[in-house]
Coordinates of N, CA and C in Angstrom, one line a residue:
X5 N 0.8 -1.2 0.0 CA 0.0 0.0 0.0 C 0.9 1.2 0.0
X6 N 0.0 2.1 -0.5 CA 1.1 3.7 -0.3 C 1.1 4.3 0.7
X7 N 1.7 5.2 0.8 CA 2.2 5.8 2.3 C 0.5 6.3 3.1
X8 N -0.7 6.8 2.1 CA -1.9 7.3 2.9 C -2.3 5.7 3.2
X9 N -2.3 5.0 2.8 CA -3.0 3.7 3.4 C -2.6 3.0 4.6
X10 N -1.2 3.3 4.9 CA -0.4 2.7 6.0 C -0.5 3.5 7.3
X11 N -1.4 5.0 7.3 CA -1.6 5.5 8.4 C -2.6 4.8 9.0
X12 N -2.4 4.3 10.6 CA -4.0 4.0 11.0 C -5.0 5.2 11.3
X13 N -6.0 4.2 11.0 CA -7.1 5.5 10.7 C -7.7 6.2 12.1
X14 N -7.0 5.9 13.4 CA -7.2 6.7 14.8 C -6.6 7.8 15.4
X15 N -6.1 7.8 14.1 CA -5.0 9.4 14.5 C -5.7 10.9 14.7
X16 N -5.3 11.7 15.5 CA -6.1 13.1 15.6 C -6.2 13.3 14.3
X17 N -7.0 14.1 13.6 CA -6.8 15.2 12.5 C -5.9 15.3 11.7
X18 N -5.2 16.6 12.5 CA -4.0 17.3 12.3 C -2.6 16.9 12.6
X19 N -2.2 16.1 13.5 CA -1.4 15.3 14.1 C -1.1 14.0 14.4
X20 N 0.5 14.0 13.8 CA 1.2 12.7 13.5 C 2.0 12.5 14.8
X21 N 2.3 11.2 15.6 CA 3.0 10.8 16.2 C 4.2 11.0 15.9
X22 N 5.6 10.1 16.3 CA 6.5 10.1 15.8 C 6.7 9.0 14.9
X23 N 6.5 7.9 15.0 CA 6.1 6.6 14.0 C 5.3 7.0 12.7
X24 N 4.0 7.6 13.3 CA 3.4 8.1 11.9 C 3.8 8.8 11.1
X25 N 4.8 10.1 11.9 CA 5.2 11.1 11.2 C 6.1 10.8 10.2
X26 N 7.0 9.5 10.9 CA 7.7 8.7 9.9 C 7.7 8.1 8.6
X27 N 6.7 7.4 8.9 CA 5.6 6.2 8.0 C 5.2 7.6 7.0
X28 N 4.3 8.9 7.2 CA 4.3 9.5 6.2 C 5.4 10.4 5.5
X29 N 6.6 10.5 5.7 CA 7.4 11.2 5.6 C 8.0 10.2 4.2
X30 N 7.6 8.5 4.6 CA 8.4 6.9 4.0 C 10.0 7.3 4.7
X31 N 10.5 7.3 5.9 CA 11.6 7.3 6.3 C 11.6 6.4 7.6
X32 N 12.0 6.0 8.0 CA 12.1 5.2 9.4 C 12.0 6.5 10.5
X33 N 11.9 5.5 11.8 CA 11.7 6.8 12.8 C 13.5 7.3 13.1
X34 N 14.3 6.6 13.5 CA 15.4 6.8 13.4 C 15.9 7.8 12.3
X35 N 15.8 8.0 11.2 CA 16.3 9.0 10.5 C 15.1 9.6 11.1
X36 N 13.9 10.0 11.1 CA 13.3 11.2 11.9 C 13.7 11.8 12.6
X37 N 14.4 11.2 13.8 CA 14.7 11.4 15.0 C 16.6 12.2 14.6
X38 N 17.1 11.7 13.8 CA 18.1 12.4 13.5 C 18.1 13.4 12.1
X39 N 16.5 14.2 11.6 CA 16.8 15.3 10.9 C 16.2 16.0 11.9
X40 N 15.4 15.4 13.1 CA 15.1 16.6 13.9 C 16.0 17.1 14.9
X41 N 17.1 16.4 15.0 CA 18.1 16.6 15.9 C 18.6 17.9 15.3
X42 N 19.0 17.4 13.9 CA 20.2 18.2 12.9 C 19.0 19.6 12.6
X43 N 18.1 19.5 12.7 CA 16.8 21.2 12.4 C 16.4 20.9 11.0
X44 N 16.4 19.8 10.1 CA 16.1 19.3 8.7 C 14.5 18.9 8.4
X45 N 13.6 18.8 9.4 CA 12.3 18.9 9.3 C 11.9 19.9 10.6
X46 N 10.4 20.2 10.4 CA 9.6 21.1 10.6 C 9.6 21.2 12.5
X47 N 9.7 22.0 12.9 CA 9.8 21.6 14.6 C 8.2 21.1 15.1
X48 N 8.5 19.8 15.8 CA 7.4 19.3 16.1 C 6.8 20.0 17.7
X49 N 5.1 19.5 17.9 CA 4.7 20.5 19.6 C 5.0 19.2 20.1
X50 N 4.9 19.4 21.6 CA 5.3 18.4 22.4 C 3.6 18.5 23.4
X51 N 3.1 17.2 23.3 CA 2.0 16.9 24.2 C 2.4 16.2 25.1
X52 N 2.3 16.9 26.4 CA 3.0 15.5 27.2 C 4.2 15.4 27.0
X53 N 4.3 14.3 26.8 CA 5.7 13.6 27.2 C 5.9 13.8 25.6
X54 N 5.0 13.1 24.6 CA 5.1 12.8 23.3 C 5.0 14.0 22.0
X55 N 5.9 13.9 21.3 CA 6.4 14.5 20.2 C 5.0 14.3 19.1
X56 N 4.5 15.9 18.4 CA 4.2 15.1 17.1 C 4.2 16.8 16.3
X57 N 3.8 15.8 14.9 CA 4.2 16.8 14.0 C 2.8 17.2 13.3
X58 N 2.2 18.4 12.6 CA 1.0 18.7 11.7 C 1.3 18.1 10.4
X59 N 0.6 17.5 10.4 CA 0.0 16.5 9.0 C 0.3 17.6 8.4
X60 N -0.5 18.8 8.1 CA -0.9 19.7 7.1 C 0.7 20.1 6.9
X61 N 1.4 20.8 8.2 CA 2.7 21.2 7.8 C 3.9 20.4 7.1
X62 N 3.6 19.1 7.5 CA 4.4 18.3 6.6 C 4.3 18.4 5.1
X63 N 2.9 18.0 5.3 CA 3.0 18.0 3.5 C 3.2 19.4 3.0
X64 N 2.9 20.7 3.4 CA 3.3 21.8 2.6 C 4.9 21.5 2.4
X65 N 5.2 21.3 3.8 CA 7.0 20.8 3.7 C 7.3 20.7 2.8
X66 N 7.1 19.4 2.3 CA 7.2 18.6 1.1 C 7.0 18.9 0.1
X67 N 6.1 19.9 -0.4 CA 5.6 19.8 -1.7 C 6.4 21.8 -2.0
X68 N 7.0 21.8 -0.9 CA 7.4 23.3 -0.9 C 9.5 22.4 -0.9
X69 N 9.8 21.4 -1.0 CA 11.4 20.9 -1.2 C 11.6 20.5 -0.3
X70 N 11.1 20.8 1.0 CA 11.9 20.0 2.4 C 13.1 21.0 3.0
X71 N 12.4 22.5 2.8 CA 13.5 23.0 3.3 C 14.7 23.0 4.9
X72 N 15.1 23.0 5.2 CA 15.5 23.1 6.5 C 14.8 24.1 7.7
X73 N 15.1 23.7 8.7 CA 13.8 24.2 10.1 C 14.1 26.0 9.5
X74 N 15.1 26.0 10.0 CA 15.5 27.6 9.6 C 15.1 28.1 8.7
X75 N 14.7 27.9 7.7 CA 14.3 28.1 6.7 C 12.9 28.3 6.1
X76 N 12.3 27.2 6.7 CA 11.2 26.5 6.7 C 10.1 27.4 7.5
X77 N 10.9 28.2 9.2 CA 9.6 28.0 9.9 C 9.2 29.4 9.6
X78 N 9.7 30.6 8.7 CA 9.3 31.6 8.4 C 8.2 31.2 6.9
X79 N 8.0 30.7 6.2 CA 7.7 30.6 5.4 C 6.2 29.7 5.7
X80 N 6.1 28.9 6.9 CA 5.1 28.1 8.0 C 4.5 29.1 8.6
X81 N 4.7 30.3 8.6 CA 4.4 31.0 9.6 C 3.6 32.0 8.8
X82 N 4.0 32.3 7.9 CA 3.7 33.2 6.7 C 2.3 32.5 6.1
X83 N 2.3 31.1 6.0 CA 1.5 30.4 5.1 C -0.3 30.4 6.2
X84 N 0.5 30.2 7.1 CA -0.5 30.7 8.5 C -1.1 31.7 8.7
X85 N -0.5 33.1 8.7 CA -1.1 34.5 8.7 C -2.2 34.6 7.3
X86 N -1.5 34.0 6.5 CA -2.2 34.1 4.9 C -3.4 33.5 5.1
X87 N -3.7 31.8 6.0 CA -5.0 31.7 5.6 C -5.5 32.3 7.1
X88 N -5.2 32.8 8.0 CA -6.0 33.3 9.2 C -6.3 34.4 8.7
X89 N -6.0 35.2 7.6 CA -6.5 36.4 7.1 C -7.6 36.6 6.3
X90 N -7.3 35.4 5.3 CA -8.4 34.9 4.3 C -9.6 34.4 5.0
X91 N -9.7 33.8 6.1 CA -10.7 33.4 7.1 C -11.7 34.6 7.4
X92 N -10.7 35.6 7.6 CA -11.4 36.7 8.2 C -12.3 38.2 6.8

């Protein structure tokens, strides 16, 4: 199956675990765990104890090159104001 079929379907919404965020990324959690070390994906919130990342943010990630955190979280941030504006 492709990477949407392999999520289980009990996930919040908006939010990927660390496993999931994997599984949708198609990388292991281990490289996860070391581009988030190095700032190479999107900074994940912390619930609790546990790590996760926005589905939604991901994929713009992605379909915007995978820039680096630095890079990345101005342009996240920007894409935010845009639709909270458009909302209004």
């Amino acid at each position: 199956p492709g990477r949407w079929e392999a999520l289980p379907p009990e996930l919040p919404p908006g939010l990927l675990r660390r496993a999931s965020a994997a599984r949708f990324l198609d990388i292991g959690t281990s490289t996860l765990d070391r581009l988030s070390a190095d700032g190479l994906v999107p900074q994940p919130v912390r619930l609790g104890g546990a790590l996760a990342w926005s589905r939604h943010e991901l994929a713009e990630w992605c379909r915007r090159g995978c820039p680096p955190r630095a890079a990345w979280a101005p342009v996240w941030a920007d894409l935010l104001r845009r639709r909270a504006a458009a909302k209004n």
